[in-house]
Amino acid sequence: MTAIRLLLVDDDPLVRAGLSLMLGGADDIEIVGEAADGGEVESLVDRTRPDVVLMDIRMPTVDGLTATERLRSREEAPQVVVLTTFHADEQVLRALRAGAAGFVLKDTPPAEILAAVRRVAAGDPVLSPTVTRQLVRHAVGGAADTRRTRARARMDRLNDREREVAVAVGRGLSNAEIATGLFMSVATVKTHVSRILAKLALNNRVQIALLAYDAGLLDEEAEEAEEAETAREQADG
């Protein structure tokens, strides 16, 4: 089994030492480097070739957001998981928009941080459906009308089936759950997700979810479900 190559980025040496102790003991994790500031990240990535970067958001010189944007703009960029003390911090949202695969809280139990690194290395975002909805609603709450207009224009590039899959991703459903709900195979769902990412120039499923919420597609789905439920109740009555 090939070990997951992990780079730790945090300005607190005690945090780095704790993460290294927690994660470096796993058989499938190799700590390939540590950085104390976002400005060190790109050169370290070039030297160590990590699969995943565990990135603190708040650092004194170059913050984790800027470092994430720089990394994710590169070809064959490593996956990034941001470290934070907040569930719905604006900087976390910006990092997700920049292409981070998810986030973990600094007080998360070691086993869950380890699971998060493994999931991201396997291509899965580190956001539960509950956290996805919380983050995205926070983001959309402050969205301007221009953001919704632009998001709708981008979503118009998708065909009907791709839009259905995008909405399901926005709801935080797994590939298996989407396959069951839309009566297709898991392989077909994966193909649709890949096409959505390519068509919309997105990095991962988290960005699909954010765009679907920005476009108001999740609001429309909720309204349609509520109208259908009302109609059924009236028919039964």
PDB file of C-alpha atoms in Angstrom, residues 66-146:
ATOM      1  CA  THR A  66      -3.605  32.841  -0.309  1.00  0.00           C
ATOM      2  CA  ALA A  67      -1.483  29.697  -0.149  1.00  0.00           C
ATOM      3  CA  THR A  68      -4.494  27.563  -1.105  1.00  0.00           C
ATOM      4  CA  GLU A  69      -5.341  29.784  -4.075  1.00  0.00           C
ATOM      5  CA  ARG A  70      -1.765  29.599  -5.305  1.00  0.00           C
ATOM      6  CA  LEU A  71      -1.599  25.826  -4.941  1.00  0.00           C
ATOM      7  CA  ARG A  72      -4.951  25.051  -6.523  1.00  0.00           C
ATOM      8  CA  SER A  73      -4.145  27.192  -9.564  1.00  0.00           C
ATOM      9  CA  ARG A  74      -1.275  24.842 -10.402  1.00  0.00           C
ATOM     10  CA  GLU A  75      -1.490  21.712 -12.509  1.00  0.00           C
ATOM     11  CA  GLU A  76      -1.463  18.452 -10.547  1.00  0.00           C
ATOM     12  CA  ALA A  77      -1.998  20.385  -7.332  1.00  0.00           C
ATOM     13  CA  PRO A  78      -2.227  18.464  -4.057  1.00  0.00           C
ATOM     14  CA  GLN A  79      -5.532  18.372  -2.228  1.00  0.00           C
ATOM     15  CA  VAL A  80      -5.894  20.945   0.543  1.00  0.00           C
ATOM     16  CA  VAL A  81      -7.742  20.558   3.828  1.00  0.00           C
ATOM     17  CA  VAL A  82      -7.973  23.771   5.848  1.00  0.00           C
ATOM     18  CA  LEU A  83      -7.600  23.877   9.629  1.00  0.00           C
ATOM     19  CA  THR A  84      -9.873  26.269  11.476  1.00  0.00           C
ATOM     20  CA  THR A  85     -11.468  27.049  14.816  1.00  0.00           C
ATOM     21  CA  PHE A  86     -14.776  28.151  13.242  1.00  0.00           C
ATOM     22  CA  HIS A  87     -17.573  26.221  11.508  1.00  0.00           C
ATOM     23  CA  ALA A  88     -18.647  28.996   9.165  1.00  0.00           C
ATOM     24  CA  ASP A  89     -15.806  31.463   9.037  1.00  0.00           C
ATOM     25  CA  GLU A  90     -15.732  33.673   5.945  1.00  0.00           C
ATOM     26  CA  GLN A  91     -12.122  32.707   5.276  1.00  0.00           C
ATOM     27  CA  VAL A  92     -13.080  29.023   5.266  1.00  0.00           C
ATOM     28  CA  LEU A  93     -15.717  29.765   2.653  1.00  0.00           C
ATOM     29  CA  ARG A  94     -13.181  31.617   0.531  1.00  0.00           C
ATOM     30  CA  ALA A  95     -10.756  28.705   0.839  1.00  0.00           C
ATOM     31  CA  LEU A  96     -13.451  26.283  -0.329  1.00  0.00           C
ATOM     32  CA  ARG A  97     -14.200  28.544  -3.286  1.00  0.00           C
ATOM     33  CA  ALA A  98     -10.481  28.570  -4.057  1.00  0.00           C
ATOM     34  CA  GLY A  99     -10.511  24.789  -4.328  1.00  0.00           C
ATOM     35  CA  ALA A 100      -9.879  23.367  -0.852  1.00  0.00           C
ATOM     36  CA  ALA A 101     -11.393  19.908  -0.501  1.00  0.00           C
ATOM     37  CA  GLY A 102     -12.878  20.658   2.904  1.00  0.00           C
ATOM     38  CA  PHE A 103     -11.974  21.620   6.426  1.00  0.00           C
ATOM     39  CA  VAL A 104     -11.435  20.177   9.876  1.00  0.00           C
ATOM     40  CA  LEU A 105     -11.698  21.946  13.211  1.00  0.00           C
ATOM     41  CA  LYS A 106      -8.547  22.130  15.295  1.00  0.00           C
ATOM     42  CA  ASP A 107     -10.304  20.412  18.208  1.00  0.00           C
ATOM     43  CA  THR A 108     -11.448  17.510  16.022  1.00  0.00           C
ATOM     44  CA  PRO A 109     -10.575  14.094  17.538  1.00  0.00           C
ATOM     45  CA  PRO A 110      -7.389  12.589  16.068  1.00  0.00           C
ATOM     46  CA  ALA A 111      -9.202   9.647  14.497  1.00  0.00           C
ATOM     47  CA  GLU A 112     -11.492  12.022  12.577  1.00  0.00           C
ATOM     48  CA  ILE A 113      -8.588  14.138  11.312  1.00  0.00           C
ATOM     49  CA  LEU A 114      -6.899  10.951  10.134  1.00  0.00           C
ATOM     50  CA  ALA A 115     -10.110   9.852   8.409  1.00  0.00           C
ATOM     51  CA  ALA A 116     -10.392  13.275   6.762  1.00  0.00           C
ATOM     52  CA  VAL A 117      -6.886  13.025   5.298  1.00  0.00           C
ATOM     53  CA  ARG A 118      -7.648   9.556   3.958  1.00  0.00           C
ATOM     54  CA  ARG A 119     -10.934  10.674   2.425  1.00  0.00           C
ATOM     55  CA  VAL A 120      -9.415  13.661   0.679  1.00  0.00           C
ATOM     56  CA  ALA A 121      -6.547  11.541  -0.646  1.00  0.00           C
ATOM     57  CA  ALA A 122      -9.197   9.203  -2.101  1.00  0.00           C
ATOM     58  CA  GLY A 123     -10.959  12.122  -3.815  1.00  0.00           C
ATOM     59  CA  ASP A 124     -13.836  12.684  -1.390  1.00  0.00           C
ATOM     60  CA  PRO A 125     -14.568  16.111   0.155  1.00  0.00           C
ATOM     61  CA  VAL A 126     -14.384  16.483   3.928  1.00  0.00           C
ATOM     62  CA  LEU A 127     -17.790  18.000   4.549  1.00  0.00           C
ATOM     63  CA  SER A 128     -20.807  16.240   5.969  1.00  0.00           C
ATOM     64  CA  PRO A 129     -24.217  17.144   4.476  1.00  0.00           C
ATOM     65  CA  THR A 130     -25.034  19.113   7.644  1.00  0.00           C
ATOM     66  CA  VAL A 131     -21.836  21.145   7.529  1.00  0.00           C
ATOM     67  CA  THR A 132     -22.181  21.669   3.771  1.00  0.00           C
ATOM     68  CA  ARG A 133     -25.645  23.167   4.226  1.00  0.00           C
ATOM     69  CA  GLN A 134     -24.464  25.345   7.125  1.00  0.00           C
ATOM     70  CA  LEU A 135     -21.503  26.717   5.202  1.00  0.00           C
ATOM     71  CA  VAL A 136     -23.329  27.279   1.957  1.00  0.00           C
ATOM     72  CA  ARG A 137     -26.294  28.982   3.591  1.00  0.00           C
ATOM     73  CA  HIS A 138     -23.845  31.275   5.351  1.00  0.00           C
ATOM     74  CA  ALA A 139     -22.243  32.075   2.009  1.00  0.00           C
ATOM     75  CA  VAL A 140     -25.500  32.633   0.160  1.00  0.00           C
ATOM     76  CA  GLY A 141     -26.935  34.754   2.941  1.00  0.00           C
ATOM     77  CA  GLY A 142     -24.559  37.544   2.009  1.00  0.00           C
ATOM     78  CA  ALA A 143     -24.565  36.919  -1.738  1.00  0.00           C
ATOM     79  CA  ALA A 144     -25.397  39.772  -4.039  1.00  0.00           C
ATOM     80  CA  ASP A 145     -27.886  39.459  -6.885  1.00  0.00           C
ATOM     81  CA  THR A 146     -24.977  39.596  -9.318  1.00  0.00           C
TER      82      THR A 146
END
